Each structure stands twice: as C-alpha cells, then as structure tokens.
Short mmCIF file of the C-alpha atoms (twelve columns), coordinates in Angstrom:
data_MODEL
# 
_entry.id   MODEL 
# 
loop_
_atom_site.group_PDB 
_atom_site.id 
_atom_site.type_symbol 
_atom_site.label_atom_id 
_atom_site.label_alt_id 
_atom_site.label_comp_id 
_atom_site.label_asym_id 
_atom_site.label_seq_id 
_atom_site.Cartn_x 
_atom_site.Cartn_y 
_atom_site.Cartn_z 
_atom_site.pdbx_PDB_model_num 
ATOM 1  C CA . UNK A 1  111.316 17.716 109.520 1 
ATOM 2  C CA . UNK A 2  113.593 15.200 107.807 1 
ATOM 3  C CA . UNK A 3  117.182 15.980 106.978 1 
ATOM 4  C CA . UNK A 4  118.645 14.645 103.724 1 
ATOM 5  C CA . UNK A 5  120.223 11.582 105.368 1 
ATOM 6  C CA . UNK A 6  116.931 10.651 107.062 1 
ATOM 7  C CA . UNK A 7  115.030 11.161 103.800 1 
ATOM 8  C CA . UNK A 8  117.458 8.969  101.863 1 
ATOM 9  C CA . UNK A 9  117.344 6.236  104.539 1 
ATOM 10 C CA . UNK A 10 113.531 6.240  104.610 1 
ATOM 11 C CA . UNK A 11 113.344 6.207  100.819 1 
ATOM 12 C CA . UNK A 12 115.856 3.339  100.633 1 
ATOM 13 C CA . UNK A 13 113.945 1.375  103.304 1 
ATOM 14 C CA . UNK A 14 110.694 1.654  101.314 1 
ATOM 15 C CA . UNK A 15 112.344 0.426  98.105  1 
ATOM 16 C CA . UNK A 16 113.105 3.789  96.452  1 
ATOM 17 C CA . UNK A 17 109.489 4.134  95.350  1 
ATOM 18 C CA . UNK A 18 106.184 5.618  96.464  1 
ATOM 19 C CA . UNK A 19 105.107 3.844  99.647  1 
ATOM 20 C CA . UNK A 20 101.588 3.394  98.239  1 
ATOM 21 C CA . UNK A 21 101.558 2.965  94.449  1 
ATOM 22 C CA . UNK A 22 105.195 1.799  94.187  1 
ATOM 23 C CA . UNK A 23 106.040 4.090  91.266  1 
ATOM 24 C CA . UNK A 24 109.717 4.892  90.920  1 
ATOM 25 C CA . UNK A 25 108.928 8.175  89.155  1 
ATOM 26 C CA . UNK A 26 107.614 11.021 91.331  1 
ATOM 27 C CA . UNK A 27 104.486 11.755 89.303  1 
ATOM 28 C CA . UNK A 28 102.411 14.859 89.775  1 
ATOM 29 C CA . UNK A 29 103.020 18.417 90.788  1 
ATOM 30 C CA . UNK A 30 106.637 19.458 90.242  1 
ATOM 31 C CA . UNK A 31 107.602 15.778 89.756  1 
ATOM 32 C CA . UNK A 32 108.996 15.675 93.293  1 
ATOM 33 C CA . UNK A 33 108.605 13.186 96.104  1 
ATOM 34 C CA . UNK A 34 106.290 14.250 98.929  1 
ATOM 35 C CA . UNK A 35 107.015 13.630 102.600 1 
ATOM 36 C CA . UNK A 36 103.765 12.355 104.076 1 
ATOM 37 C CA . UNK A 37 103.046 13.107 107.710 1 
ATOM 38 C CA . UNK A 38 100.266 12.615 110.213 1 
ATOM 39 C CA . UNK A 39 98.642  16.038 110.516 1 
ATOM 40 C CA . UNK A 40 97.438  15.400 114.073 1 
ATOM 41 C CA . UNK A 41 100.789 14.539 115.622 1 
ATOM 42 C CA . UNK A 42 103.055 15.894 112.847 1 
ATOM 43 C CA . UNK A 43 104.908 12.582 112.535 1 
ATOM 44 C CA . UNK A 44 106.493 11.517 109.220 1 
ATOM 45 C CA . UNK A 45 104.897 8.341  107.811 1 
ATOM 46 C CA . UNK A 46 106.609 7.863  104.466 1 
ATOM 47 C CA . UNK A 47 107.523 9.223  101.075 1 
ATOM 48 C CA . UNK A 48 104.814 9.379  98.420  1 
ATOM 49 C CA . UNK A 49 104.271 10.599 94.885  1 
ATOM 50 C CA . UNK A 50 102.112 13.713 94.615  1 
ATOM 51 C CA . UNK A 51 99.000  11.781 93.542  1 
ATOM 52 C CA . UNK A 52 99.112  9.362  96.472  1 
ATOM 53 C CA . UNK A 53 99.831  12.186 98.908  1 
ATOM 54 C CA . UNK A 54 96.824  14.109 97.581  1 
ATOM 55 C CA . UNK A 55 94.640  10.996 97.822  1 
ATOM 56 C CA . UNK A 56 95.516  10.612 101.504 1 
ATOM 57 C CA . UNK A 57 94.898  14.307 102.134 1 
ATOM 58 C CA . UNK A 58 91.613  14.405 100.218 1 
ATOM 59 C CA . UNK A 59 90.414  11.500 102.355 1 
ATOM 60 C CA . UNK A 60 91.267  13.521 105.491 1 
ATOM 61 C CA . UNK A 61 93.872  10.884 106.488 1 
ATOM 62 C CA . UNK A 62 90.959  8.527  107.202 1 
ATOM 63 C CA . UNK A 63 91.504  4.790  106.729 1 
ATOM 64 C CA . UNK A 64 87.709  4.415  106.957 1 
ATOM 65 C CA . UNK A 65 87.157  6.674  103.934 1 
ATOM 66 C CA . UNK A 66 89.960  5.044  101.953 1 
ATOM 67 C CA . UNK A 67 88.688  1.556  102.769 1 
ATOM 68 C CA . UNK A 68 85.168  2.583  101.724 1 
ATOM 69 C CA . UNK A 69 86.568  3.966  98.458  1 
ATOM 70 C CA . UNK A 70 88.382  0.676  97.795  1 
ATOM 71 C CA . UNK A 71 85.199  -1.295 98.503  1 
ATOM 72 C CA . UNK A 72 83.257  0.997  96.177  1 
ATOM 73 C CA . UNK A 73 85.755  0.426  93.364  1 
ATOM 74 C CA . UNK A 74 85.722  -3.335 93.943  1 
ATOM 75 C CA . UNK A 75 81.909  -3.367 93.900  1 
ATOM 76 C CA . UNK A 76 81.761  -1.526 90.589  1 
ATOM 77 C CA . UNK A 77 84.743  -3.292 89.038  1 
ATOM 78 C CA . UNK A 78 82.546  -5.985 87.505  1 
ATOM 79 C CA . UNK A 79 80.188  -3.360 86.060  1 
ATOM 80 C CA . UNK A 80 82.978  -1.679 84.107  1 
ATOM 81 C CA . UNK A 81 84.575  -4.943 82.958  1 
ATOM 82 C CA . UNK A 82 81.522  -5.739 80.845  1 
ATOM 83 C CA . UNK A 83 81.509  -2.446 78.920  1 
# 
C-alpha cells in the first residue's frame, strides 16, 4: 500500500538498506526490495531484502521465535568456533 514517494522516503529514512541485515543490495528472489508488513493489521513496517523478509515470515512474525533462534545460534557459536 505504499506509493513510490512513500517507499522512497521510508527507504531513505532507514539508510537505503535492508532494515534488518543492512545490505545495500536487494539479495534474493528477483533481486528486489520487499515491503514488509504486519500480517495481522496489514501495516507496513519497513523495507527488507528477500532473505530477511522470508526469515520474518518463516518465523510467523514472532519475536519469541526469532529471539529463541538468536539464543540458539549464540549457544552453539562456541561449538563451531573450535572446528
């Protein structure tokens, strides 16, 4: 639901990069930026690369799941550093 001016303003405000991973290249499917929105209230949250948008979606927009995933990676970070 964003027009081009709104998209450009939002993208400028977030530093002309993915709001999550900060890449300046829109990686992933079609190499296009994705407009992320809250599926419950259909409100635009930000502009993401395809991979970050898919990560949010695959976690069902749940901060609890994403936080648990981050904790899991942190917990096993030391294990993989010794390999």
